[in-house]
Coordinates of N, CA and C and ligand atoms in Angstrom, one line a residue:
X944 N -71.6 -18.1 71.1 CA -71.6 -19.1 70.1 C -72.4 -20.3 70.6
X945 N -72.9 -20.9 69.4 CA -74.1 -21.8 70.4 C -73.2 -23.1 71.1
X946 N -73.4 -24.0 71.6 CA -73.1 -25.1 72.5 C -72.5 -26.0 72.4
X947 N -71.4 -26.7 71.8 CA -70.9 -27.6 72.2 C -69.5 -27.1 73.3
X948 N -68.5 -27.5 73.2 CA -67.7 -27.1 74.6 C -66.6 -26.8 73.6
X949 N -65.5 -26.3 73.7 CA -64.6 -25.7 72.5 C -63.7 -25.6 73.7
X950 N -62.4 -26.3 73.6 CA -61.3 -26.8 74.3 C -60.0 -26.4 73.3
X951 N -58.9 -26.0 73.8 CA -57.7 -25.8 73.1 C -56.3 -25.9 73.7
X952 N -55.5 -26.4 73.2 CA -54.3 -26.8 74.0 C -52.9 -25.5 73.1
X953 N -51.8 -25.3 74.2 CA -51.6 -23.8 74.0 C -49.8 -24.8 74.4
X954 N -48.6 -23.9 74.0 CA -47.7 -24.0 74.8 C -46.4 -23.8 73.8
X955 N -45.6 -23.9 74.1 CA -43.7 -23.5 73.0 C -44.6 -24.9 72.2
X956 N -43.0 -24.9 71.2 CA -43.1 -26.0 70.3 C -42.4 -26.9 70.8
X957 N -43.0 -28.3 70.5 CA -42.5 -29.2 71.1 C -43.1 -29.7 72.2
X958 N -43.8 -29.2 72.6 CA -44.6 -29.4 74.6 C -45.2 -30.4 74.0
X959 N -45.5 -31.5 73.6 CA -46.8 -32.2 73.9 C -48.0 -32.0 73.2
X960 N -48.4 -30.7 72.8 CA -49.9 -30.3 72.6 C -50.4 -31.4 71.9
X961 N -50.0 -31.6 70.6 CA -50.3 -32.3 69.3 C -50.6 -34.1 70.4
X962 N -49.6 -34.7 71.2 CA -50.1 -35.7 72.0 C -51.6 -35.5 72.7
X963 N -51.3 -34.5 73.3 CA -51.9 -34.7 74.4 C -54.0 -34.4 73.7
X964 N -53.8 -33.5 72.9 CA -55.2 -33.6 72.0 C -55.5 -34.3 71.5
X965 N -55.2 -35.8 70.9 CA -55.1 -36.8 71.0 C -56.0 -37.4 71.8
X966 N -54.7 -37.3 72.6 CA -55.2 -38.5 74.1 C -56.7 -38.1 74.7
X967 N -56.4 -37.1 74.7 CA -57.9 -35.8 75.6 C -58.8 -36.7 75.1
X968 N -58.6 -36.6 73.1 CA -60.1 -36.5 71.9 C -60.9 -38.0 72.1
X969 N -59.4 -39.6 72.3 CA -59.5 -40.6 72.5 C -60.3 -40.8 73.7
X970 N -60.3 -40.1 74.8 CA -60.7 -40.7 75.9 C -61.9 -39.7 75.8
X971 N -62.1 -39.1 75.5 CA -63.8 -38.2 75.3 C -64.8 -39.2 74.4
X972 N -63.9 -39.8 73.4 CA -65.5 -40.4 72.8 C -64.9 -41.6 73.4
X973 N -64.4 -42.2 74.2 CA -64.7 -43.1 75.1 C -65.8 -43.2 75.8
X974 N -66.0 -42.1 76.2 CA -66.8 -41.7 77.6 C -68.3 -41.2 76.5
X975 N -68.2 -41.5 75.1 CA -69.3 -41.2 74.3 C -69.5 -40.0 73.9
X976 N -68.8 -38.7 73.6 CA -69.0 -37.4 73.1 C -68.4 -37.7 71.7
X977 N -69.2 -36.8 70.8 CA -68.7 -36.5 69.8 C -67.1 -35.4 70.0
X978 N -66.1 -36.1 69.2 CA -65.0 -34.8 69.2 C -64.7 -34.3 67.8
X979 N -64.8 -33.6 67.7 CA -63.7 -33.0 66.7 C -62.1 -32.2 66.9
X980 N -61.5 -33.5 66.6 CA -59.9 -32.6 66.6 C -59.3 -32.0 65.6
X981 N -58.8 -30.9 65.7 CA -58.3 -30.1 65.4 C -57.1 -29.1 65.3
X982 N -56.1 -28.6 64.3 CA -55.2 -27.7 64.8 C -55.3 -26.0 64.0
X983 N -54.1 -25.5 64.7 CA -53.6 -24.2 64.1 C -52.6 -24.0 63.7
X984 N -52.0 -23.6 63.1 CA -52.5 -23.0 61.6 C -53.1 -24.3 61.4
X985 N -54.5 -23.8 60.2 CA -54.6 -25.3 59.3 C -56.3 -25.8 60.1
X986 N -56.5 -27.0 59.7 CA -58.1 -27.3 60.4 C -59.2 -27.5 59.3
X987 N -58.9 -26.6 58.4 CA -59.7 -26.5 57.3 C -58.9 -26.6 56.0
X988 N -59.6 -27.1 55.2 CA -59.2 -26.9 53.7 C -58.0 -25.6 52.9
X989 N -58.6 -24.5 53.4 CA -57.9 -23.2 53.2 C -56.7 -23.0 54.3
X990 N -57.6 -23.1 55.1 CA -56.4 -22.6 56.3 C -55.1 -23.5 56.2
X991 N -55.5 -25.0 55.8 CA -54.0 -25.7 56.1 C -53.2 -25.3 54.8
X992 N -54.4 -25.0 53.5 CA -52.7 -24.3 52.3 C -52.4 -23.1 53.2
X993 N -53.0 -22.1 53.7 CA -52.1 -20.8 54.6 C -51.4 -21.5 55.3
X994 N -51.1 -22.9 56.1 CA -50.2 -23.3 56.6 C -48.8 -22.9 56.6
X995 N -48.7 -23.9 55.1 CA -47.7 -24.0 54.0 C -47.1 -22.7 54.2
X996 N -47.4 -22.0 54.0 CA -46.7 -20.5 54.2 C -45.9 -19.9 55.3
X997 N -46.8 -20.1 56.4 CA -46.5 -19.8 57.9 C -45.6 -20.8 58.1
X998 N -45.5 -22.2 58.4 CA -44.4 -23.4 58.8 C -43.1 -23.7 57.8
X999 N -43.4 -23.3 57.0 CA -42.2 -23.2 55.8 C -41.3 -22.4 55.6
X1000 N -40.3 -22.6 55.5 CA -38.9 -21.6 55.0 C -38.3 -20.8 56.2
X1001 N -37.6 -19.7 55.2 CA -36.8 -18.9 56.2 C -37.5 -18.3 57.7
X1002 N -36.9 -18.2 58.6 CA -37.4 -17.3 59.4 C -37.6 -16.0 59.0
X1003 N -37.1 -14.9 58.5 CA -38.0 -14.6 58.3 C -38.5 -13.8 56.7
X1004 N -39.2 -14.8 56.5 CA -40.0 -14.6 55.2 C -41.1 -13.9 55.8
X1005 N -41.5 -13.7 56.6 CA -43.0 -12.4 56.6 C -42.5 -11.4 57.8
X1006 N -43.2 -10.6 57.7 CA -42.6 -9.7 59.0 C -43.6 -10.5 60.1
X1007 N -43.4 -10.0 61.4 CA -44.5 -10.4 62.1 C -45.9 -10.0 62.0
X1008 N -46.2 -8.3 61.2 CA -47.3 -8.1 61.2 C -48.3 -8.9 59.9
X1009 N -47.0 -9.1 59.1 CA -47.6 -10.1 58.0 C -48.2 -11.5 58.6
X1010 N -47.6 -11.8 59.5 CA -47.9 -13.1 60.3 C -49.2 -12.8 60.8
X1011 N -49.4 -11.7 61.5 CA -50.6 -11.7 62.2 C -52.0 -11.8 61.2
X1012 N -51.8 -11.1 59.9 CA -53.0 -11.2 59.1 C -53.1 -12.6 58.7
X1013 N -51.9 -13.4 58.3 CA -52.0 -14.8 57.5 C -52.3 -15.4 59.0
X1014 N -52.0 -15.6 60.1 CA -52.8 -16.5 60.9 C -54.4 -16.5 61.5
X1015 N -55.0 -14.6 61.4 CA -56.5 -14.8 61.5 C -56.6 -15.1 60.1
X1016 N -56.6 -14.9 58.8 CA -57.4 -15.4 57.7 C -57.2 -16.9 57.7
X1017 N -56.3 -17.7 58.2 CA -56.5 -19.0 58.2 C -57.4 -19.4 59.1
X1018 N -57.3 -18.3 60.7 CA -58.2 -18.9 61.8 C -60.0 -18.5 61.4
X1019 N -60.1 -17.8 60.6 CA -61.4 -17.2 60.0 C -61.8 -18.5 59.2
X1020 N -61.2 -18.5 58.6 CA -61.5 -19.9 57.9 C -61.9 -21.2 58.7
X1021 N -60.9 -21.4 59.4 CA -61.0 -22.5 60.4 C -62.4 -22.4 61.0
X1022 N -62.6 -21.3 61.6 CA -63.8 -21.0 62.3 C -64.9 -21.2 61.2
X1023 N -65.1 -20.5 60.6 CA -66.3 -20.8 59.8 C -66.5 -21.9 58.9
X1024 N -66.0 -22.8 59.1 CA -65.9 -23.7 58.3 C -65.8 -24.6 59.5
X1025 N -65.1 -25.4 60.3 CA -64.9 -26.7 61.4 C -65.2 -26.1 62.4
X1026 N -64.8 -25.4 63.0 CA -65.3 -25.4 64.4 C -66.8 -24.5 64.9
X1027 N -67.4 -23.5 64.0 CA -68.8 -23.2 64.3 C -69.7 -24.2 64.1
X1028 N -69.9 -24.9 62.8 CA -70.1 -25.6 62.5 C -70.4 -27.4 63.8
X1029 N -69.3 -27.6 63.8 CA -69.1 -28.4 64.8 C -69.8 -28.0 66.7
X1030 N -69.5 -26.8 67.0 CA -69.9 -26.2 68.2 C -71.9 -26.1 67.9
X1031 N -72.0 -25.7 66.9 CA -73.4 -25.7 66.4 C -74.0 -27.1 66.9
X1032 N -73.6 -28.3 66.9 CA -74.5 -29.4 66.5 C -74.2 -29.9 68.0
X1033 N -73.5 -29.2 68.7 CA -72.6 -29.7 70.1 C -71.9 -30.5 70.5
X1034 N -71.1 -30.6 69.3 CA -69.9 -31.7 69.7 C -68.7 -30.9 70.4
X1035 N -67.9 -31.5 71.0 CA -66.7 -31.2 71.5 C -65.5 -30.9 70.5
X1036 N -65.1 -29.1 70.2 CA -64.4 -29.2 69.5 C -62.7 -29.0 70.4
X1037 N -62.2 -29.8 70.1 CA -60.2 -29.8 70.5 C -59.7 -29.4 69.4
X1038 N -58.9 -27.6 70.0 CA -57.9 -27.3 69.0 C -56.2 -27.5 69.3
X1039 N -55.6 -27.8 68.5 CA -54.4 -27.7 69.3 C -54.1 -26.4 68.8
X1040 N -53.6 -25.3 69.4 CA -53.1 -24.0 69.2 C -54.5 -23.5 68.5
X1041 N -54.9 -22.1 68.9 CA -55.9 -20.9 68.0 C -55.0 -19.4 68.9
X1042 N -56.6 -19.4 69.5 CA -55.9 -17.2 69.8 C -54.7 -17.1 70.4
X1043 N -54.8 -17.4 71.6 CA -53.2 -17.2 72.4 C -52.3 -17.5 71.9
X1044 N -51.8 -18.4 70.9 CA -51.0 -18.4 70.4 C -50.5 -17.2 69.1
X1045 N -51.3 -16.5 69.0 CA -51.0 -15.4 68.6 C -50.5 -14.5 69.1
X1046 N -51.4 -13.9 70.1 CA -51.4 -13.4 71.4 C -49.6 -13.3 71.7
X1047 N -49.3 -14.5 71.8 CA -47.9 -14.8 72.7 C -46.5 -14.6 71.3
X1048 N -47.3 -15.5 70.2 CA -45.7 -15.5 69.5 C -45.7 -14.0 68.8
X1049 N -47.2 -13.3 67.8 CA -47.0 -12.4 67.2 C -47.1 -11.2 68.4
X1050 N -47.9 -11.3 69.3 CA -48.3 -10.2 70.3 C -47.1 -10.1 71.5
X1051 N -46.2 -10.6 72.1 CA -45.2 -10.7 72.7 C -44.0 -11.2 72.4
X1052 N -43.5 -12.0 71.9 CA -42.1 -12.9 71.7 C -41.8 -12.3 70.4
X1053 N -42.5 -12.6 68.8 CA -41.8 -12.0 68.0 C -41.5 -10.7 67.7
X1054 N -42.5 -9.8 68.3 CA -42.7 -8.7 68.2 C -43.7 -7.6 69.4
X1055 N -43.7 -6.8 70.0 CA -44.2 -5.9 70.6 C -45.9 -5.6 70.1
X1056 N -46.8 -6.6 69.6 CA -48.1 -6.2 68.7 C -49.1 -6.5 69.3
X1057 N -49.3 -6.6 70.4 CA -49.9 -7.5 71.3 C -51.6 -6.2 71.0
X1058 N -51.3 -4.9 71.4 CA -53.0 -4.1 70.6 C -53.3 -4.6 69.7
X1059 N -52.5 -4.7 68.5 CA -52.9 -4.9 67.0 C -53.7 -6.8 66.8
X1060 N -52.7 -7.1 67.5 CA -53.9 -8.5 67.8 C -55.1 -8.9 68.3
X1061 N -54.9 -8.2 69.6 CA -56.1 -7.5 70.3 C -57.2 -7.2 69.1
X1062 N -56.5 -5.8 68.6 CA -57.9 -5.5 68.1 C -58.5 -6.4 66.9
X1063 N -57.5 -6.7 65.8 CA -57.9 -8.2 64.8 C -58.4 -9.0 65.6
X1064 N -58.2 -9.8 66.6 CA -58.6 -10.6 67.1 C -60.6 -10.6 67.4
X1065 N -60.8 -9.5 67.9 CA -61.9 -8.9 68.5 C -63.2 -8.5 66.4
X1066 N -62.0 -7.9 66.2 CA -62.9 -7.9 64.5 C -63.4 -8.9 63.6
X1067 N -62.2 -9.8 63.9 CA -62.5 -10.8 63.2 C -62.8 -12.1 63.4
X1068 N -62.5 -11.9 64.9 CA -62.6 -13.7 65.3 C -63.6 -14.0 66.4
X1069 N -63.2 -12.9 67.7 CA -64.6 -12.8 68.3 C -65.1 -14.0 69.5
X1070 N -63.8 -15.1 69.1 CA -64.2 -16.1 70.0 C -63.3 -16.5 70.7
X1071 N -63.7 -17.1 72.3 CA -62.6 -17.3 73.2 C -62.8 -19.1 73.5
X1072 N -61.8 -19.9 73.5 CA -62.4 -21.5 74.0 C -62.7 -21.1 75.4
X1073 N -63.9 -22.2 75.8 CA -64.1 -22.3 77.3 C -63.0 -22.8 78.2
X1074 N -62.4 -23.5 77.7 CA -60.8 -24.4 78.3 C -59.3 -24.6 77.6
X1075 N -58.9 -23.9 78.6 CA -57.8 -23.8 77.9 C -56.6 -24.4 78.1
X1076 N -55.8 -25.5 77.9 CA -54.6 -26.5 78.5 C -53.5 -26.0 78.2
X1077 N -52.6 -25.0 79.0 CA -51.0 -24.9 78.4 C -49.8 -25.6 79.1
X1078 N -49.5 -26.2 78.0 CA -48.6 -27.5 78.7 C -47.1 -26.5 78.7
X1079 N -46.5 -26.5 80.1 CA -45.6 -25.7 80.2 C -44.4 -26.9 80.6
X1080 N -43.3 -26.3 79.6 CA -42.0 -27.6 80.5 C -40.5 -26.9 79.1
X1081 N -39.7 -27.4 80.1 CA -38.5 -27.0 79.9 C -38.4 -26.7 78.2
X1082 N -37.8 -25.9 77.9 CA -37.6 -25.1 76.5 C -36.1 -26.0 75.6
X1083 N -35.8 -26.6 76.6 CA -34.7 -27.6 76.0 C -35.0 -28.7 75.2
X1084 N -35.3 -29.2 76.0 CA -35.9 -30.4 75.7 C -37.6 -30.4 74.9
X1085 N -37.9 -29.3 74.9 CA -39.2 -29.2 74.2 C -38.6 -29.0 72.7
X1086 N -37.7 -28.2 72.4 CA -36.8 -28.2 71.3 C -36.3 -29.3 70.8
X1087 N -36.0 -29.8 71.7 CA -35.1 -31.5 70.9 C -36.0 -32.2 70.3
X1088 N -37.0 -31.9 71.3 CA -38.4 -33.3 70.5 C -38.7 -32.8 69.6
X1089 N -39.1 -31.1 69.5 CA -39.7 -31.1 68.1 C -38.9 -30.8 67.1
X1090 N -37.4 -30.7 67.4 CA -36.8 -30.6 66.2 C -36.6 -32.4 65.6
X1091 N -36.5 -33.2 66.8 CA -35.8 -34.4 66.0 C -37.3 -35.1 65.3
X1092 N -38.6 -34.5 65.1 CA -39.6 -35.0 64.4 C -39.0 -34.8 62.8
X1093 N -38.2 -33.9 62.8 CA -37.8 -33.6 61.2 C -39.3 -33.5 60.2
X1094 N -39.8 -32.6 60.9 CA -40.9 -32.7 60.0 C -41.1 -31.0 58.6
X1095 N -39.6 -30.8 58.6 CA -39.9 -29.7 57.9 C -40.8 -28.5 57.9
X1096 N -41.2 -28.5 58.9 CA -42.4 -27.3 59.0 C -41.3 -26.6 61.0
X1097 N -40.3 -26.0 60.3 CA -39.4 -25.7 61.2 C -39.2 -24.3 61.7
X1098 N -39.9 -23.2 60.6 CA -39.7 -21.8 60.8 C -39.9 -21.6 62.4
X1099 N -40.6 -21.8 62.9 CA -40.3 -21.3 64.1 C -39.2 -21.9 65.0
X1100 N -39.0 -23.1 65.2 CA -38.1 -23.7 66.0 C -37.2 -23.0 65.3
X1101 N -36.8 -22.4 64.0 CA -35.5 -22.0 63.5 C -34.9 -20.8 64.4
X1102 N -36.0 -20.2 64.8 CA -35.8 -19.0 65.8 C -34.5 -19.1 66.9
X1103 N -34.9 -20.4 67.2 CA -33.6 -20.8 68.4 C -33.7 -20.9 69.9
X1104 N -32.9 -21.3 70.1 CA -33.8 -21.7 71.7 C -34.1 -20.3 73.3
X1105 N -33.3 -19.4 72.5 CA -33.5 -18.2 73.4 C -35.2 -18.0 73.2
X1106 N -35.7 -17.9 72.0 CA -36.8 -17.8 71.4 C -37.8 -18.4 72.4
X1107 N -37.3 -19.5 72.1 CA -38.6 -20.7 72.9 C -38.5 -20.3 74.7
X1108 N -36.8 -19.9 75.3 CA -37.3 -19.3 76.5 C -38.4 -18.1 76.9
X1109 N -37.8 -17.6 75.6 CA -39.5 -16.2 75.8 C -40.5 -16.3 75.3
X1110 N -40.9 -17.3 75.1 CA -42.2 -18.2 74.9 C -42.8 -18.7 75.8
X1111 N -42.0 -19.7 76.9 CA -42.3 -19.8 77.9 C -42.8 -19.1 78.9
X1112 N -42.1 -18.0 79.2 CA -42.3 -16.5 79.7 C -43.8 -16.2 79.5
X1113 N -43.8 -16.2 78.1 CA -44.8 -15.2 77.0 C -46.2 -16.0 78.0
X1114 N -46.8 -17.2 77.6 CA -47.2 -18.5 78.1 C -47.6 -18.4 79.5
X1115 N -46.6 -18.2 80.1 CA -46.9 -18.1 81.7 C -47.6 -17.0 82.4
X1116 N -47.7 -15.5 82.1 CA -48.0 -14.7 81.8 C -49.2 -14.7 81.6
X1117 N -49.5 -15.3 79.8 CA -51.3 -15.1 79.4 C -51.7 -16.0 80.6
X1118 N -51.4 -17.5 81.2 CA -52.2 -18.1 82.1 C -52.6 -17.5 82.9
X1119 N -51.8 -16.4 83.7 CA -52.4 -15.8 85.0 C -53.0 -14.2 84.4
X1120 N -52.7 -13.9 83.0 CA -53.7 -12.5 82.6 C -55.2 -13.6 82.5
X1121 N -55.3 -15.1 82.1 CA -57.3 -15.6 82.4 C -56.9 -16.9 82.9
X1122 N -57.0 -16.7 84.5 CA -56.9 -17.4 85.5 C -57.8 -18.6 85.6
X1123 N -59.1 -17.9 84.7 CA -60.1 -18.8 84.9 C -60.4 -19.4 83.2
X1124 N -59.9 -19.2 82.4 CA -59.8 -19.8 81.4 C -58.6 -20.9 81.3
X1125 N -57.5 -20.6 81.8 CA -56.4 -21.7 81.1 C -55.6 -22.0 82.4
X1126 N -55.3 -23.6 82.3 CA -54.6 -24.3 83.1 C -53.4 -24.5 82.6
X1127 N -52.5 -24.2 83.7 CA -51.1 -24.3 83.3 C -50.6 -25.7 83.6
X1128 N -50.1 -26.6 82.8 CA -50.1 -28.0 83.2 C -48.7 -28.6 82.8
X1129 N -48.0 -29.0 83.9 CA -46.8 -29.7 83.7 C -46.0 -30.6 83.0
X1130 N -45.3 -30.3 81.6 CA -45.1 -31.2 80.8 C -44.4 -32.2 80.9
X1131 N -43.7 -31.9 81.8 CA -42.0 -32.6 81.5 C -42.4 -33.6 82.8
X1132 N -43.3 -34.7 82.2 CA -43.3 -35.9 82.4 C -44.2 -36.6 81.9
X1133 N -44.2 -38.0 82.1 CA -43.9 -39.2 80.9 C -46.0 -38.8 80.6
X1134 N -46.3 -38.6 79.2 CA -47.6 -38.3 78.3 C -48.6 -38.7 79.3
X1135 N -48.9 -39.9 80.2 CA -49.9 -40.6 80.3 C -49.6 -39.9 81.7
X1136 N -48.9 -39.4 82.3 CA -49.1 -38.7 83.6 C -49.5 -37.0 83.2
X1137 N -49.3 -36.3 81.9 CA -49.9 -35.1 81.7 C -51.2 -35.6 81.4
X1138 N -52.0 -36.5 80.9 CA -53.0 -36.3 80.5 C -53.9 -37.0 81.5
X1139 N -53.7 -37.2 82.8 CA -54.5 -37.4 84.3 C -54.6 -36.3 84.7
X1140 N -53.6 -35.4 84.5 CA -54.0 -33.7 85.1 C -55.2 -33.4 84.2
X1141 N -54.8 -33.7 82.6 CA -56.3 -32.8 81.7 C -57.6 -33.5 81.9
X1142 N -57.6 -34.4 82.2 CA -58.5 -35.6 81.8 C -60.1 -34.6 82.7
X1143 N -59.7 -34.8 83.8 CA -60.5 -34.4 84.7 C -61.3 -33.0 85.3
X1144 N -60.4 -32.1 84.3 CA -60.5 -30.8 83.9 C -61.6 -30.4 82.6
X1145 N -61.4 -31.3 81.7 CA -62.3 -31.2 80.9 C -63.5 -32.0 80.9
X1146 N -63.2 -32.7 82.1 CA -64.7 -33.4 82.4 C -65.3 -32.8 82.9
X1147 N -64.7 -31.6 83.7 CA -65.6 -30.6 84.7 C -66.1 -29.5 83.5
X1148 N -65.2 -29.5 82.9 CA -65.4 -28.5 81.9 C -67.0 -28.7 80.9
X1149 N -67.1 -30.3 81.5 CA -68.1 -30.4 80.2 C -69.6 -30.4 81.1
X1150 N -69.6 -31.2 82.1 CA -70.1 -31.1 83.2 C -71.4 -30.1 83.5
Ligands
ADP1377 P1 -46.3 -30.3 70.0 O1 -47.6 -30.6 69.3 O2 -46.5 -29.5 71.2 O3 -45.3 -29.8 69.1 P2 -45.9 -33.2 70.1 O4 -47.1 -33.8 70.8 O5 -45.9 -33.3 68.6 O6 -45.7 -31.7 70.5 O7 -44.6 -33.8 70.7 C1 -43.3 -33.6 70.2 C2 -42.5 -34.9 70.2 O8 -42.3 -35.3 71.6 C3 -43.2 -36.1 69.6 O9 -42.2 -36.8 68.9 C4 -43.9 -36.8 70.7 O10 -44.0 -38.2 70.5 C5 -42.9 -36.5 71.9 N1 -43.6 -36.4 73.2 C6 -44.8 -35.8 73.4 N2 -45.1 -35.8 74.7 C7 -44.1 -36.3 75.3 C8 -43.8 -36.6 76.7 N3 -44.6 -36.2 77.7 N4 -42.6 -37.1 77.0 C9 -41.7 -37.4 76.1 N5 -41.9 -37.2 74.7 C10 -43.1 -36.7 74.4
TYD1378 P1 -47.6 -26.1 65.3 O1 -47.8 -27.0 64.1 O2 -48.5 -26.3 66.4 O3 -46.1 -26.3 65.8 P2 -45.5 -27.2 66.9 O4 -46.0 -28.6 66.7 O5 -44.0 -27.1 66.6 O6 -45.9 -26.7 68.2 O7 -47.7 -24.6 64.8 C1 -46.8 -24.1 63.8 C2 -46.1 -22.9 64.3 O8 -46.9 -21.7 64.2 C3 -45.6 -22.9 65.8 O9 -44.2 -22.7 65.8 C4 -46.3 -21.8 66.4 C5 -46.7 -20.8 65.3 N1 -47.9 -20.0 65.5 C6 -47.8 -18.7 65.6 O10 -46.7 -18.1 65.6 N2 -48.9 -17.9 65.8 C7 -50.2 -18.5 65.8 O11 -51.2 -17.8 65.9 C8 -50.3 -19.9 65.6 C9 -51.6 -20.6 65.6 C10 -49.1 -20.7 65.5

């Protein structure tokens, strides 16, 4: 893919990601890069109505394999539409969540599918970020935060907190299957002390 630097932040719900891509995107065009922030599900036009579908309602309203098609056709979209696009011109694109998070919730935690993502993944999507941030921290408390957002988009926290422990698991795991792709980074302390661990990582990263 041509050049700009394609960065993504990974981890349970609740960890921080959504802050901490933020803070990363803030302090990058400080330093004068173009960024584009970004999330998953969602990022584009299409992808964030396939949102609506995925973050909404019952647990479970899709099977997991259903999940796996509705999260690449939203990430296909995303891709071709914001982030090629963006990596094209070389700006710095920040996703919060893309592949691994497939990978982990539909390919390990919800379900046993971890080939079948594999191979969708490789057909359809084809791309891996250069850097990868997974903010790892207690499953309790990563729970409270993102439940007390009340932000209705809860299907997965509805899972319950055993869930989010095999998430964690799930998580810890992909880090050391690409040792050299994704940093495992300490959540469970105060935002502005996680984001002196990333800071300096994605500077090398750009470097
Ligand atoms: P995610 O994107 O991983 O779901 P968010 O960044 O949205 O996580 O954070 C979830 C909630 O926790 C938000 O209300 C946010 O303000 C809060 N939060 C984020 N990081 C921290 C932190 N390091 N310590 C305490 N609270 C945090
Ligand atoms: P997100 O808005 O990042 O949730 P949170 O802020 O709670 O971390 O993502 C929505 C949910 O979708 C989240 O629970 C994780 C799930 N998800 C998958 O199961 N598979 C995927 O491929 C992606 C991108 C997200």
């Amino acid at each position: 893919m041509a050049r700009g630097l394609f960065l993504t932040f990974e981890g349970i719900d609740g960890s921080g990601k959504s802050t901490q891509s933020r803070l990363l995107a803030d302090a990058l065009r400080d330093a004068g890069h173009e960024v584009v922030l970004t999330r998953e599900p969602g990022g584009s036009k299409g992808a964030e109505e396939i949102r609506k579908l995925l973050v909404e309602g019952d647990t479970n309203r899709w099977s997991p394999e259903t999940e796996i098609l509705l999260f690449n056709a939203a990430r296909r979209d995303h891709l071709e539409r914001t982030i090629r696009p963006a990596l094209d011109r070389g700006a710095v694109v920040i996703s919060d969540r893309f592949a691994d998070s497939t990978r982990v919730y539909q390919g390990a935690v919800r379900a046993d599918l971890r080939q079948t993502v594999d191979a969708l993944h490789d057909l359809i999507i084809g791309v891996e970020p250069d850097r990868t941030f997974i903010i790892d921290m207690d499953p309790e408390a990563a729970l409270k935060r993102g439940l007390a957002r009340n932000s209705g988009e809860d299907r997965f926290e509805d899972f319950g907190l055993d869930f989010q422990h095999r998430l964690q698991t799930g998580f810890r795991t992909l880090a050391a299957e690409y040792p050299d792709r994704c940093a495992l980074i300490d959540g469970n302390r105060p935002p502005e002390q996680v984001a002196a661990d990333i800071l300096p990582l994605a500077l090398q990263a750009l470097a």
